Every structure is written in C-alpha cells, then in structure tokens.
Amino acid sequence: MTRYSAHLPLTGIGTAGQQRIRESHVVLIGVGGLGCAVAQYLVSSGVGKLTLCDYDTVAESNLARQILYRHSDIGRLKVEAASDILQTLNPETHLESINRRMTDTDMQALFPACDLVVDASDNYGTRLAVNRNCLSLEIPWVMASCIRLEGQIMLLRPDLPQTACYRCAYGSAPDTLEDCPGAGIFAPVAGISGTSAAHYALAHLSGLSVPAGLHLFDAANWQWQSLKINKNPDCKDCS
Ligand SMILES: [Zn+2]
C-alpha cells in the first residue's frame, strides 16, 4: 500500500477504497489522447486489471496529445506500445490488450467480467454501442470526449434503472458527430478531459462520491458547466 499512501488519508477512500480499486477490472475503449491519460492514472493508482481496446497504430500526428507514446513507437500497435509503458509504470496492474474495433459481440463477451467501462473512443457510433451494451448488462461506464477546446465527462449508471442513459442526453444528435482528428483538438484539453474521466472512474471504484450529470469543459473561457440529464421516457435505448 506504500505506493498509494497518499490516497489512504482521504475521506471516502482510505484503505478500504484503495483495496476496492486494487480489486477492480476496468475496460478502456480507445487508447488515444483521452485514453492515454485515463490509462496512466488508472494504472498508477493501482487498478487491479485493465483491458485496453484499440485497433489503431501510433502515428506521428498522435504524439502531441497521446502521451504514452514515444517517437520510436510510430507504426506500433497502440495497445502494445501502451501496455509496455504502463507495465513499467506499475507492475502490479494486470494488463490485457484487444487489438480490434470492438463489436457488440466483443462487448457482450467482455463487459460482464468488468466493474467499469471507460469509453475514450473518438466517435459517436462506438459510444452508442457502449451505451447499448452497458445498458443490457447493467455495467456502469464513464463517457469522455473532447474536440477543439472542449471536453465532456459523464458517469452513467445502468445499474440504477431510474438514471439517464447516454442516448437520453444525446438522442437527437446524428450518429456521425464530428470526430476530433478532423475538427482539431488542443493537446492539453485531451489531457484535462482524460484525467477528469480517470477521476470519475477511480472515484466510482473506490466509493468516493461524484456529482451526477453531464459535465462540459470550455477551455477557451476556462469554465465547467454541469447539466442535469433526466431519463427520457421515450428513449429508444433505455426505456
Ligand atoms: Zn436513455
């Protein structure tokens, strides 16, 4: 526990909360700008098992914001390069890698064994698939996204049936929202969004309370906005 000694005095975490983190299995979808920050904090904070899911290879254009990768990693599978560096960060975490685009079948097979899913993918279609599969399996998940100078974070609790799902918040959006490579992303904003998602994930796992709702970060004005999201009785995914 020496490694995590700074967590132990914290009200709401303590030895019991740190033990819950150590016994947790998290599935991380996407090891890009968001996912690198999420993975680094989950592993450094002692998550017991982390499954990394990504189908991409490291490109030079990733390096400004995808902080787990080195110049020498260009061309390597992201899940392999990320696993190598994460294992040196904390040998206590059991790392598992899945190198393919996650399908509904993959999610249905993988999610029941985990305590939490973190979606750090760069597209709306994957987030809707995570929403659908976490709903059917009642698995909590953290949504993180970022674009340009903006970030979004939400903890979703399908294990609590009266709470809103992701489609309740975004039901009217098209299935092809802008993705961040095309629209641009300021590197530190990916880090702020990713570390915020890591906070939500670790807080949920340890038992520390976090505010519900959708949290929007606007780096241009350095402002956070929190929106209460009600369950939509007509939602086609959760109602
Ligand atoms: Zn819904």
Coordinates of C-alpha atoms and ligand atoms in Angstrom, one line a residue:
M1 CA 0.0 0.0 0.0
T2 CA 3.1 2.3 0.2
R3 CA 2.7 3.2 -3.4
Y4 CA -0.9 4.5 -2.7
S5 CA -0.2 6.0 0.7
A6 CA -1.4 9.5 -0.4
H7 CA -4.9 8.0 -1.0
L8 CA -5.2 6.5 2.4
P9 CA -5.9 9.7 4.5
L10 CA -8.6 10.8 2.1
T11 CA -12.2 10.7 3.4
G12 CA -14.2 8.5 1.2
I13 CA -11.2 6.4 0.0
G14 CA -8.9 5.2 2.8
T15 CA -7.6 1.6 2.9
A16 CA -10.9 0.1 2.0
G17 CA -11.4 2.3 -1.0
Q18 CA -7.9 1.6 -2.2
Q19 CA -8.5 -2.1 -1.8
R20 CA -11.6 -1.7 -4.0
I21 CA -9.5 0.0 -6.7
R22 CA -7.0 -2.9 -6.4
E23 CA -9.8 -5.5 -6.9
S24 CA -11.3 -3.7 -9.9
H25 CA -11.3 -4.6 -13.6
V26 CA -11.7 -1.7 -16.0
V27 CA -12.2 -2.0 -19.7
L28 CA -10.9 1.1 -21.6
I29 CA -12.2 1.6 -25.1
G30 CA -9.7 3.7 -27.1
V31 CA -6.1 4.5 -26.2
G32 CA -5.8 7.8 -27.9
G33 CA -5.5 11.3 -26.4
L34 CA -8.2 10.7 -23.8
G35 CA -7.3 7.0 -23.2
C36 CA -3.6 7.6 -22.6
A37 CA -4.4 10.0 -19.7
V38 CA -7.1 7.7 -18.4
A39 CA -4.9 4.6 -18.5
Q40 CA -1.9 6.4 -16.9
Y41 CA -3.9 7.4 -13.8
L42 CA -5.8 4.1 -13.5
V43 CA -2.6 2.1 -13.6
S44 CA -0.6 4.5 -11.4
S45 CA -3.4 4.4 -8.9
G46 CA -3.4 0.6 -8.7
V47 CA -6.4 -0.7 -10.7
G48 CA -6.1 -4.4 -10.5
K49 CA -6.8 -5.3 -14.1
L50 CA -7.1 -3.0 -17.2
T51 CA -8.2 -4.2 -20.6
L52 CA -7.0 -1.9 -23.4
C53 CA -9.1 -1.9 -26.6
D54 CA -7.9 -0.2 -29.7
Y55 CA -7.3 -1.2 -33.4
D56 CA -5.0 1.7 -34.4
T57 CA -1.3 2.1 -34.8
V58 CA 0.8 5.1 -33.4
A59 CA 1.2 7.9 -36.0
E60 CA 3.4 10.9 -35.7
S61 CA 0.3 13.2 -35.6
N62 CA -0.8 11.4 -32.4
L63 CA 2.3 12.3 -30.4
A64 CA 1.4 15.8 -29.3
R65 CA -1.5 14.6 -27.2
Q66 CA -1.2 10.8 -26.8
I67 CA 1.3 11.0 -24.0
L68 CA 2.1 7.3 -23.5
Y69 CA 3.8 7.0 -26.9
R70 CA 7.3 7.9 -27.9
H71 CA 8.7 8.8 -31.3
S72 CA 10.1 5.3 -31.5
D73 CA 6.6 3.8 -31.2
I74 CA 5.4 5.2 -34.6
G75 CA 3.9 2.3 -36.5
R76 CA 3.4 0.1 -33.5
L77 CA 0.0 -1.1 -32.3
K78 CA -1.3 1.4 -29.7
V79 CA -2.3 -1.4 -27.4
E80 CA 1.2 -2.9 -27.4
A81 CA 3.0 0.4 -27.0
A82 CA 0.7 1.5 -24.3
S83 CA 0.9 -1.9 -22.4
D84 CA 4.7 -1.8 -22.5
I85 CA 5.0 1.7 -20.9
L86 CA 2.1 1.1 -18.5
Q87 CA 3.6 -2.1 -17.2
T88 CA 6.8 -0.2 -16.3
L89 CA 4.7 2.4 -14.5
N90 CA 3.0 -0.2 -12.2
P91 CA 3.9 -3.9 -12.4
E92 CA 1.0 -4.7 -10.0
T93 CA -1.7 -4.0 -12.6
H94 CA -2.6 -6.9 -14.8
L95 CA -2.8 -5.6 -18.4
E96 CA -4.8 -7.2 -21.2
S97 CA -4.9 -5.9 -24.8
I98 CA -7.5 -6.3 -27.5
N99 CA -6.4 -5.1 -30.9
R100 CA -9.6 -4.8 -33.0
R101 CA -12.5 -2.5 -33.4
M102 CA -15.0 -3.5 -30.7
T103 CA -18.3 -5.0 -31.9
D104 CA -21.5 -5.6 -30.0
T105 CA -20.4 -9.3 -29.7
D106 CA -17.0 -8.3 -28.3
M107 CA -18.6 -6.0 -25.7
Q108 CA -21.2 -8.6 -24.7
A109 CA -18.4 -11.1 -24.1
L110 CA -16.0 -8.7 -22.3
F111 CA -18.1 -6.4 -20.2
P112 CA -19.7 -8.9 -17.8
A113 CA -16.3 -9.6 -16.3
C114 CA -15.5 -6.0 -15.6
D115 CA -16.6 -3.5 -12.9
L116 CA -16.5 -0.4 -15.1
V117 CA -16.1 0.6 -18.7
V118 CA -14.4 3.9 -19.8
D119 CA -15.3 5.0 -23.3
A120 CA -12.5 7.2 -24.6
S121 CA -13.1 6.5 -28.2
D122 CA -13.2 9.2 -30.8
N123 CA -16.6 8.5 -32.4
Y124 CA -20.3 8.7 -31.5
G125 CA -21.1 5.3 -33.0
T126 CA -18.8 3.5 -30.5
R127 CA -20.2 5.5 -27.6
L128 CA -23.8 4.4 -28.6
A129 CA -22.6 0.8 -28.8
V130 CA -21.0 1.1 -25.3
N131 CA -24.3 2.6 -24.1
R132 CA -26.4 -0.2 -25.6
N133 CA -24.2 -3.0 -24.2
C134 CA -23.7 -1.4 -20.8
L135 CA -27.4 -1.0 -20.5
S136 CA -28.2 -4.6 -21.3
L137 CA -25.6 -5.8 -18.9
E138 CA -26.1 -3.1 -16.2
I139 CA -22.5 -2.1 -16.2
P140 CA -21.5 1.4 -15.1
W141 CA -19.4 3.4 -17.5
V142 CA -17.7 6.7 -17.9
M143 CA -18.1 8.7 -21.1
A144 CA -15.3 11.0 -22.1
S145 CA -15.0 13.0 -25.2
C146 CA -13.1 16.1 -26.4
I147 CA -12.9 18.3 -29.5
R148 CA -11.1 21.5 -30.3
L149 CA -11.1 23.3 -26.9
E150 CA -14.0 21.4 -25.3
G151 CA -14.3 18.3 -23.2
Q152 CA -17.3 16.3 -21.9
I153 CA -17.5 13.8 -19.0
M154 CA -20.4 11.8 -17.6
L155 CA -20.7 8.8 -15.3
L156 CA -23.5 6.5 -16.5
R157 CA -25.2 4.1 -14.1
P158 CA -27.3 1.5 -16.0
D159 CA -27.2 -0.5 -12.7
L160 CA -29.5 2.2 -11.3
P161 CA -32.6 2.0 -13.7
Q162 CA -34.0 5.4 -13.0
T163 CA -30.9 7.2 -14.2
A164 CA -30.5 8.6 -17.7
C165 CA -28.5 6.8 -20.4
Y166 CA -26.2 8.3 -23.0
R167 CA -28.9 8.4 -25.6
C168 CA -31.2 10.3 -23.2
A169 CA -28.6 13.1 -23.2
Y170 CA -27.8 13.0 -27.0
G171 CA -30.8 11.3 -28.6
S172 CA -31.3 13.9 -31.2
A173 CA -27.7 14.1 -32.4
P174 CA -26.8 12.5 -35.7
D175 CA -24.9 9.2 -35.5
T176 CA -21.8 10.8 -37.1
L177 CA -20.9 13.7 -34.9
E178 CA -17.5 15.4 -35.8
D179 CA -14.5 13.4 -34.7
C180 CA -11.6 15.1 -33.1
P181 CA -8.8 14.4 -35.7
G182 CA -10.8 16.2 -38.4
A183 CA -12.1 19.1 -36.2
G184 CA -8.8 19.6 -34.3
I185 CA -8.0 19.1 -30.6
F186 CA -5.7 21.2 -28.4
A187 CA -3.4 18.7 -26.7
P188 CA -3.9 19.7 -23.1
V189 CA -7.7 19.6 -23.5
A190 CA -7.4 15.9 -24.3
G191 CA -5.4 15.5 -21.1
I192 CA -7.8 17.5 -18.9
S193 CA -10.7 15.5 -20.3
G194 CA -8.9 12.2 -19.8
T195 CA -7.7 12.9 -16.3
S196 CA -11.3 14.1 -15.4
A197 CA -12.6 10.7 -16.7
A198 CA -9.9 9.0 -14.6
H199 CA -11.1 10.9 -11.6
Y200 CA -14.7 9.8 -12.2
A201 CA -13.6 6.2 -12.8
L202 CA -11.4 6.0 -9.7
A203 CA -13.9 7.8 -7.5
H204 CA -16.6 5.4 -8.6
L205 CA -14.4 2.3 -8.0
S206 CA -13.2 3.5 -4.6
G207 CA -16.6 4.7 -3.3
L208 CA -15.8 8.4 -3.4
S209 CA -18.9 10.3 -4.4
V210 CA -19.0 12.3 -7.6
P211 CA -21.7 14.6 -8.9
A212 CA -24.2 13.1 -11.4
G213 CA -25.0 14.8 -14.8
L214 CA -23.1 15.8 -17.9
H215 CA -20.1 18.0 -17.3
L216 CA -18.8 20.3 -20.0
F217 CA -15.4 21.9 -20.0
D218 CA -14.8 25.0 -22.1
A219 CA -11.1 25.7 -22.2
A220 CA -11.5 28.9 -24.2
N221 CA -13.2 30.5 -21.2
W222 CA -11.9 28.1 -18.6
Q223 CA -15.3 27.2 -17.4
W224 CA -17.1 24.0 -16.3
Q225 CA -20.8 23.6 -16.8
S226 CA -22.8 20.8 -15.2
L227 CA -26.1 19.7 -16.7
K228 CA -28.7 17.6 -15.0
I229 CA -29.8 14.9 -17.5
N230 CA -33.3 13.3 -16.9
K231 CA -34.2 9.9 -18.1
N232 CA -36.2 10.3 -21.4
P233 CA -39.4 8.1 -21.2
D234 CA -39.3 7.8 -25.0
C235 CA -35.6 6.9 -25.2
K236 CA -35.2 4.0 -27.6
D237 CA -32.2 2.6 -25.8
C238 CA -33.2 2.6 -22.1
S239 CA -37.0 2.9 -21.9
Ligands
ZN1 ZN -31.9 6.6 -22.5

